[in-house]
Coordinates of C-alpha atoms and ligand atoms in Angstrom, one line a residue:
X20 CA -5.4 37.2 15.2
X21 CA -5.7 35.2 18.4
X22 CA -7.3 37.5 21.4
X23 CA -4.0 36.6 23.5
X24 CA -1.7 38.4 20.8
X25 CA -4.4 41.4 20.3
X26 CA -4.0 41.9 24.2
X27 CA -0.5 42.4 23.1
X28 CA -0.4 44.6 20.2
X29 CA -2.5 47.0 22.3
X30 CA 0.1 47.0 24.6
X31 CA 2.7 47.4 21.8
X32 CA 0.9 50.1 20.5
X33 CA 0.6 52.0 24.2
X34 CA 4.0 51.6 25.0
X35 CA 5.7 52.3 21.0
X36 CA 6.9 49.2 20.9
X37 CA 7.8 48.2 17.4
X38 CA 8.6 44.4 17.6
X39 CA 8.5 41.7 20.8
X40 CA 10.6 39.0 20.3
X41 CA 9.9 36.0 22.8
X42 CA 11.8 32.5 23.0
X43 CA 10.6 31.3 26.6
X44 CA 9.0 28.0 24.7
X45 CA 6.0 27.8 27.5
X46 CA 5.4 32.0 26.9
X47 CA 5.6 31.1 23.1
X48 CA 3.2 28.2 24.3
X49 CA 0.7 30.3 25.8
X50 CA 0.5 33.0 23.0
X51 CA 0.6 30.7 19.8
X52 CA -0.5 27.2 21.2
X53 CA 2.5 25.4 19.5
X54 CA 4.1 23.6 22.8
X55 CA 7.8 22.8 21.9
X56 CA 11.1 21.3 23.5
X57 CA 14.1 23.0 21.3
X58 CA 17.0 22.1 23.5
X59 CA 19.5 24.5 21.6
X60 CA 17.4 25.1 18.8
X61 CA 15.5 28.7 18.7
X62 CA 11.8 28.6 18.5
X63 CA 10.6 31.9 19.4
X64 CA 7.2 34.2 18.5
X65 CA 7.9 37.9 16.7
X66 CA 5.2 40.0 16.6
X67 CA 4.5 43.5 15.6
X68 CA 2.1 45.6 16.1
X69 CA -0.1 44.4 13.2
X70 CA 1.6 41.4 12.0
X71 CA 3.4 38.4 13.6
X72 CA 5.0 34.6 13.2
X73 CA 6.4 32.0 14.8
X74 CA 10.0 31.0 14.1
X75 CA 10.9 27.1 14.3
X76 CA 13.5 24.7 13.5
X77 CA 12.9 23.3 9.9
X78 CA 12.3 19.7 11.5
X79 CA 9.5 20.9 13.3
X80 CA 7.7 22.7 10.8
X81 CA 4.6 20.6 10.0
X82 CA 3.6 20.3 13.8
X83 CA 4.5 24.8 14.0
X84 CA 2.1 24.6 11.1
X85 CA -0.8 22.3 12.5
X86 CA -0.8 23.0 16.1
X87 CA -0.4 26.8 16.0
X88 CA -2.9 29.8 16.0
X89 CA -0.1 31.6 13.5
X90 CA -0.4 31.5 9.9
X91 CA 3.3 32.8 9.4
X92 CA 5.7 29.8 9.8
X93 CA 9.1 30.5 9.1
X94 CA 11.8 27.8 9.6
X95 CA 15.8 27.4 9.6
X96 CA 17.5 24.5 9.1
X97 CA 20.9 23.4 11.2
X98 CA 22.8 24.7 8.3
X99 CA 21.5 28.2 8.1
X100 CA 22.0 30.9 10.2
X101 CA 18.4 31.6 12.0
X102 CA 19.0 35.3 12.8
X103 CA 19.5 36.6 9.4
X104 CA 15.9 35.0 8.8
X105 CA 14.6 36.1 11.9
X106 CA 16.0 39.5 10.9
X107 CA 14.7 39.4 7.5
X108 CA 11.4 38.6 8.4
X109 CA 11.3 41.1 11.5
X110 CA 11.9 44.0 9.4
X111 CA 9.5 42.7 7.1
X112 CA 6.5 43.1 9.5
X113 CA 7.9 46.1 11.3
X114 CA 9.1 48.4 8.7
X115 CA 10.6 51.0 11.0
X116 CA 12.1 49.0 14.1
X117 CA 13.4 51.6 16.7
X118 CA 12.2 50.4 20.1
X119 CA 12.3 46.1 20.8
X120 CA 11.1 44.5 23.8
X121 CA 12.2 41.1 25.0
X122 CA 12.0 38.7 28.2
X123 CA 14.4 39.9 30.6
X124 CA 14.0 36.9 32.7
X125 CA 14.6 34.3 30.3
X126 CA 16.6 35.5 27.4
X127 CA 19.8 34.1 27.3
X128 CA 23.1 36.6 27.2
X129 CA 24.2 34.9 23.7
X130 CA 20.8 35.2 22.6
X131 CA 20.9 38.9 23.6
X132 CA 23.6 39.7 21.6
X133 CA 22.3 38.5 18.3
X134 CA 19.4 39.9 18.6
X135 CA 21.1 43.2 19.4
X136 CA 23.4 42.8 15.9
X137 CA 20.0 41.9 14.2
X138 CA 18.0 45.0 15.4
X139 CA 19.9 47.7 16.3
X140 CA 19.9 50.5 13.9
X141 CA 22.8 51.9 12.1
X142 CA 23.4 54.7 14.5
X143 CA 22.3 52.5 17.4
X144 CA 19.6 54.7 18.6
X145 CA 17.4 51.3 18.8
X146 CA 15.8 51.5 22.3
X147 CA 15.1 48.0 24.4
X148 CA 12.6 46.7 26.5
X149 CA 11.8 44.2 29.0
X150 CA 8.5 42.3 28.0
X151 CA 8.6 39.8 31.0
X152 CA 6.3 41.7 33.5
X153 CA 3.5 42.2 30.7
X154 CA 3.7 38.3 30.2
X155 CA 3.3 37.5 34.3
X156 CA 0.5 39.9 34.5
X157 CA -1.2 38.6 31.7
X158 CA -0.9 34.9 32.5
X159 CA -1.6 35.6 35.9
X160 CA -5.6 35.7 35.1
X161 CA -6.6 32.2 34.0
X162 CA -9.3 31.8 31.4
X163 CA -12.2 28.4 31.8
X164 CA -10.5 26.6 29.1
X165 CA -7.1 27.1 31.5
X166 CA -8.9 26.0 34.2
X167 CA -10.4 23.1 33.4
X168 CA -7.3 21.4 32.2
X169 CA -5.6 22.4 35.5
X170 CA -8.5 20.6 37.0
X171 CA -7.7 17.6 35.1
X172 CA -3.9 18.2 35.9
X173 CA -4.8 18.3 39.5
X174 CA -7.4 15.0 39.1
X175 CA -4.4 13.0 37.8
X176 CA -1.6 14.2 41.0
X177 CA -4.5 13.3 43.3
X178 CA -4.4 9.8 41.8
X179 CA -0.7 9.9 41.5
X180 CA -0.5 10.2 45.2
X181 CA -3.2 7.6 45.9
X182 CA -0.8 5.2 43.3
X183 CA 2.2 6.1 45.8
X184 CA 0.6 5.4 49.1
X185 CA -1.1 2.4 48.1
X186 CA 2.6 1.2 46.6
X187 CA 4.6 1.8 50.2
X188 CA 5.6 -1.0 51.7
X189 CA 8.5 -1.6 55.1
X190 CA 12.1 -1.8 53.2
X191 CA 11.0 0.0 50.1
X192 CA 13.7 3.0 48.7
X193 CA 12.3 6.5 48.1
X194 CA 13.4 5.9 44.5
X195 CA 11.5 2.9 43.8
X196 CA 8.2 4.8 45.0
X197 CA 9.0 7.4 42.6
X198 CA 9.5 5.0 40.3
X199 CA 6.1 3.5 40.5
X200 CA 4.4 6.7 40.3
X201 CA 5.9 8.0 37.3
X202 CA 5.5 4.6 35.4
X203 CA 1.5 4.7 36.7
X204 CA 1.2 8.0 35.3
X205 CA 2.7 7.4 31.9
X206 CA 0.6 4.3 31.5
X207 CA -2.4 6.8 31.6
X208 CA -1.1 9.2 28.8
X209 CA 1.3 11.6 30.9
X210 CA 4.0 11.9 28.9
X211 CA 5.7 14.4 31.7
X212 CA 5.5 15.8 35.4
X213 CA 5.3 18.9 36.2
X214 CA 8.9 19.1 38.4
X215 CA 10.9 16.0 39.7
X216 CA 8.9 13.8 42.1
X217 CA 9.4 14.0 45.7
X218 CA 8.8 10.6 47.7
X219 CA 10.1 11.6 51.1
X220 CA 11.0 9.5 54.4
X221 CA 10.7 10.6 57.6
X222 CA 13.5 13.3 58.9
X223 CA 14.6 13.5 54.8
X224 CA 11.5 15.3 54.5
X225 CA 12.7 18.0 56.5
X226 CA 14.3 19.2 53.5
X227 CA 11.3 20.8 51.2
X228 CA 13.7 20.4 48.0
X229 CA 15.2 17.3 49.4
X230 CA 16.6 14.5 46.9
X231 CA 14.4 11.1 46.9
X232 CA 17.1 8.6 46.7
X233 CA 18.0 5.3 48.6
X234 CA 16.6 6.1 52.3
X235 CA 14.5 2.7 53.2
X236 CA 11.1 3.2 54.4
X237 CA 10.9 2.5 58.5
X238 CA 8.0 1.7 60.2
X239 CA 6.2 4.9 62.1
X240 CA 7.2 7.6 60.2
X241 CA 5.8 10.2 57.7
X242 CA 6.1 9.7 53.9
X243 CA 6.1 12.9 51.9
X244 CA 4.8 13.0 48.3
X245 CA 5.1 16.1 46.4
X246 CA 4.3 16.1 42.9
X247 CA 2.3 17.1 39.9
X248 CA 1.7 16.5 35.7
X249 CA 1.8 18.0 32.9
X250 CA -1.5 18.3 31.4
X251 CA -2.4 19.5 28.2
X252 CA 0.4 22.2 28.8
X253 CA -0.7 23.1 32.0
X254 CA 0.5 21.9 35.5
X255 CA -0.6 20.5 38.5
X256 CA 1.4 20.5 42.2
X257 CA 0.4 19.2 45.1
X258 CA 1.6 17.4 48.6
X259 CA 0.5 15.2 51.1
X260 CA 2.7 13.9 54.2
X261 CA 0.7 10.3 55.8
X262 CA 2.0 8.4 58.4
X263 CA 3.6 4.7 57.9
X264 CA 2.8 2.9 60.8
X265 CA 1.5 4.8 64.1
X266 CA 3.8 8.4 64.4
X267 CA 4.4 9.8 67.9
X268 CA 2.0 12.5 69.8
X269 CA 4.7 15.1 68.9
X270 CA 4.4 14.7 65.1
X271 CA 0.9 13.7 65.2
X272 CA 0.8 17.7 66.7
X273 CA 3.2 18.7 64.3
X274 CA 0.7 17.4 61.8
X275 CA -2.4 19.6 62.9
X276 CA -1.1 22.6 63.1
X277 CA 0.1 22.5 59.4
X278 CA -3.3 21.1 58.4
X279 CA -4.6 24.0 60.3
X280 CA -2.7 26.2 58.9
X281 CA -3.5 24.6 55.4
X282 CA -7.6 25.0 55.7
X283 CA -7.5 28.6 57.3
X284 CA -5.4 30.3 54.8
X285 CA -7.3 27.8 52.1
X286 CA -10.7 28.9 53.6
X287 CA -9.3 33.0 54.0
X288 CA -9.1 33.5 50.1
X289 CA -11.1 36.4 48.6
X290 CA -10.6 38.5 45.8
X291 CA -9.3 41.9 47.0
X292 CA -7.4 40.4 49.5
X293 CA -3.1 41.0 49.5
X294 CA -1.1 38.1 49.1
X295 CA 0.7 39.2 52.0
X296 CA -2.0 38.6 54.1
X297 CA -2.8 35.3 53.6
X298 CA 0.9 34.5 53.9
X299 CA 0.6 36.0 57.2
X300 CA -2.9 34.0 58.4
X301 CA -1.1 30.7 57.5
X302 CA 2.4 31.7 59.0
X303 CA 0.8 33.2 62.4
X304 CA -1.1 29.9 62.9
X305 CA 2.5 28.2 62.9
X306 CA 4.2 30.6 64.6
X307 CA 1.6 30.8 67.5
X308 CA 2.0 27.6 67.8
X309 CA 5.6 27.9 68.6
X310 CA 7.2 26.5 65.3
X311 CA 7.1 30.0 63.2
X312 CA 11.0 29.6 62.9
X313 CA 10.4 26.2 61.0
X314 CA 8.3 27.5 58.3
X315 CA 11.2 28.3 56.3
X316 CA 9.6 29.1 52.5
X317 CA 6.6 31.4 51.5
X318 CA 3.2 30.3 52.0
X319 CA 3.1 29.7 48.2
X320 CA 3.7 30.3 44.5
X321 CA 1.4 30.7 41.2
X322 CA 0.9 27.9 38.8
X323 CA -0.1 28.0 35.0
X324 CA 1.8 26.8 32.3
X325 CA 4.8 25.8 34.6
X326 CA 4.5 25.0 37.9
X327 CA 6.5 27.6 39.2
X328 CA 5.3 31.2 38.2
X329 CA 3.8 34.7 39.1
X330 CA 2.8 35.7 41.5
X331 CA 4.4 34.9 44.4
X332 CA 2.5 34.4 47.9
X333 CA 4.9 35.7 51.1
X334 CA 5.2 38.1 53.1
X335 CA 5.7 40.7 51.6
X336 CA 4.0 40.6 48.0
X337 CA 1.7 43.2 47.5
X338 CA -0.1 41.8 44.3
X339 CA -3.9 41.7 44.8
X340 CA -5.9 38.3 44.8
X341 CA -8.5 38.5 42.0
X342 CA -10.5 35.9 40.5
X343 CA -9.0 33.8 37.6
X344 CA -5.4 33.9 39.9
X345 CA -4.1 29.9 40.1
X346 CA -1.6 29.6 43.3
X347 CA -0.3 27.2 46.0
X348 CA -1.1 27.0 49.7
X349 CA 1.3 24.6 50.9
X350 CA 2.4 25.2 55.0
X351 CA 5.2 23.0 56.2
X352 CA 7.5 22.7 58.9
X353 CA 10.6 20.9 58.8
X354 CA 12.8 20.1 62.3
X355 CA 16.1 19.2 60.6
X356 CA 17.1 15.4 61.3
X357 CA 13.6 15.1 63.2
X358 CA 10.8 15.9 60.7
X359 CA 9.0 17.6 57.5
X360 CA 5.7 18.1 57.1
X361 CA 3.7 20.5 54.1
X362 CA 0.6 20.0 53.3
X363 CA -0.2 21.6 49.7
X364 CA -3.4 22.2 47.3
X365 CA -3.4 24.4 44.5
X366 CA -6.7 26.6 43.9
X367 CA -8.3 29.3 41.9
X368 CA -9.4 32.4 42.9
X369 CA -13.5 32.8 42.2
X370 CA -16.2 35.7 43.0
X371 CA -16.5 34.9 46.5
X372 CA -13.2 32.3 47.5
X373 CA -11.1 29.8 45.9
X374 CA -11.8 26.1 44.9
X375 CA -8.4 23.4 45.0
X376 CA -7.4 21.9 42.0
X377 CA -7.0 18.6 44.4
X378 CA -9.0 17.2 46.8
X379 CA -7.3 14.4 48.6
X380 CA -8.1 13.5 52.1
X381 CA -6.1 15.6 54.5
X382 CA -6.6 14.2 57.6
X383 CA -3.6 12.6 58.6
X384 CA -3.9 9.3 56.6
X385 CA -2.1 6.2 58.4
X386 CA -1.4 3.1 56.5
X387 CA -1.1 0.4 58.9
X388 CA 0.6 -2.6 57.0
Ligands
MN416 MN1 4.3 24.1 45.2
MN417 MN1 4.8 21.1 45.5

């Protein structure tokens, strides 16, 4: 049994939990190594507290069987109806099934309802659990092999960026940037990014989820790229703002006190430390400056297997920074119809600090052409 599903089982076991059904593909991911896209299909994980398997469309058997740590495959085809095998089978390696525990956070209501018809007892005394915070805490602590494919992840948005700047040109659409990007990076074995590309021009950019579309590039203004790969299942995220010509003093100010902002909470990690507080460094660094009001979004988020996950860095989150913990640091401010700006690395927590997943120049970067 893989160490990932042992951690689990001895959870199972603590907490009297007889089965844990999961369907999240990137939690199935991380427990049984089989990385799937079902669309509508179910591919989900069952375990017990001494046996488990992984549950897959029939057309996807052979790669179930090959890529996965799980020696149980069990398949349905589009004909058959997959919760009576998923039942079958689940009573099979939990002979007496009175407590379940599933992902709150991503199971879907229709899904819900089968599996309560599949696993409630006769006189309904079948007691349910949410799974999901077990998951986040134990994902939250990356392992070297996690790591170093993150550090490739982050090696390959580094160049992604570089690919982006070096492609920007007076007239070009936001779109088109994008464009060149993602085709660079598929032309060195990406087959996916991490979350749609941002390419980002000048006050569009004061949006932080803002929509590359057909905005033209000007001259003297700030591009912003934010983007990141997929990497061997894990992701990468990361953002640079440059200038396109020569920005004004006021931006060029805008500009240093993000970057600021950026390396103190960057250089502030340590193990032991709240969240909170390095949310607080970064966002007291803006707001002294006078543009607190603009930093409108947490200081940052975790990354893993997506690149959006536990825990969350703001002002409030009380989790405790220890080492093997992958997040964002990623400061902006954005003046609506005047100006965005975030600067963002992802790092790792270590014994004494953190070390970025990217390493990009961030002094402002001008490209004069
Ligand atoms: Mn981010
Ligand atoms: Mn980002």
């Amino acid at each position: 049994m893989e160490q990932k599903t042992m951690h689990l089982q001895k959870y199972m076991v603590a907490e009297n939990i007889d089965l844990v059904y999961m369907d999240n593909p990137t939690a199935v991911a991380y427990f049984t190594n089989f990385e799937s896209n079902p669309h509508e299909r179910i591919v989900a994980y069952v375990v017990s507290q001494n046996d488990h398997f992984l549950f897959v469309p029939s057309l996807e058997r052979a790669e179930a069987e090959s890529q996965s740590n799980v020696s149980k495959v069990f398949t349905y085809t589009d004909d058959e109806n997959p919760w009576a095998i998923i039942g079958e089978n689940g009573h099979k390696i939990a002979s007496n099934i009175q407590k379940v525990s599933v992902d709150e956070k991503t199971l879907t209501v229709e899904r819900w309802f089968k599996l309560q018809q599949t696993f409630s007892s006769a006189t309904d005394t079948t007691e349910w659990s949410d799974i999901s915070n077990f998951i986040e805490q134990t994902r939250v602590i990356k392992e070297d092999d996690e790591i170093k494919k993150m550090s490739r992840a982050g090696e390959l948005a580094d160049e992604a960026i570089q690919i982006g700047m070096d492609f920007l040109e007076e007239g070009i659409t936001e779109l088109e940037v994008v464009a060149q990007i993602e085709l660079e990076m598929k032309k060195r074995g990406v087959s996916e990014m991490s979350f749609s590309t941002l390419v980002l021009f000048g006050e569009h950019a004061a949006n932080p989820h803002g929509n590359p579309g057909d905005r033209k590039l000007n001259q003297n203004e700030f591009v912003l790229f934010d983007l990141g790969v997929i990497y061997k299942g894990y992701a990468s995220d990361a953002t640079r703002t440059i200038a396109f010509g020569e920005v004004d003093e006021h931006k060029q100010k805008i500009y240093e006190i993000v970057l600021e902002a950026n390396r103190t909470a960057q250089a502030a990690v340590k193990p032991g430390m709240r969240a909170a507080e390095l949310d607080q460094i970064a966002r007291k660094i803006i707001t002294d400056a006078g543009y607190g009001e603009y930093f409108n979004h947490r200081l940052g988020h975790g990354i893993g297997k997506t690149a959006h996950e536990f825990p969350s860095i703001n002002s409030t989150s009380d989790i405790i920074l220890e080492p093997g913990m992958c997040f964002s640091i990623e400061p902006g401010i954005y003046i609506q119809g005047d100006v965005g700006i975030r600067i963002e690395d992802c790092v790792y927590v270590t014994e004494t600090g953190c070390e970025p997943f990217t390493f990009l120049d961030k002094e402002l970067t001008t490209i004069i052409k």
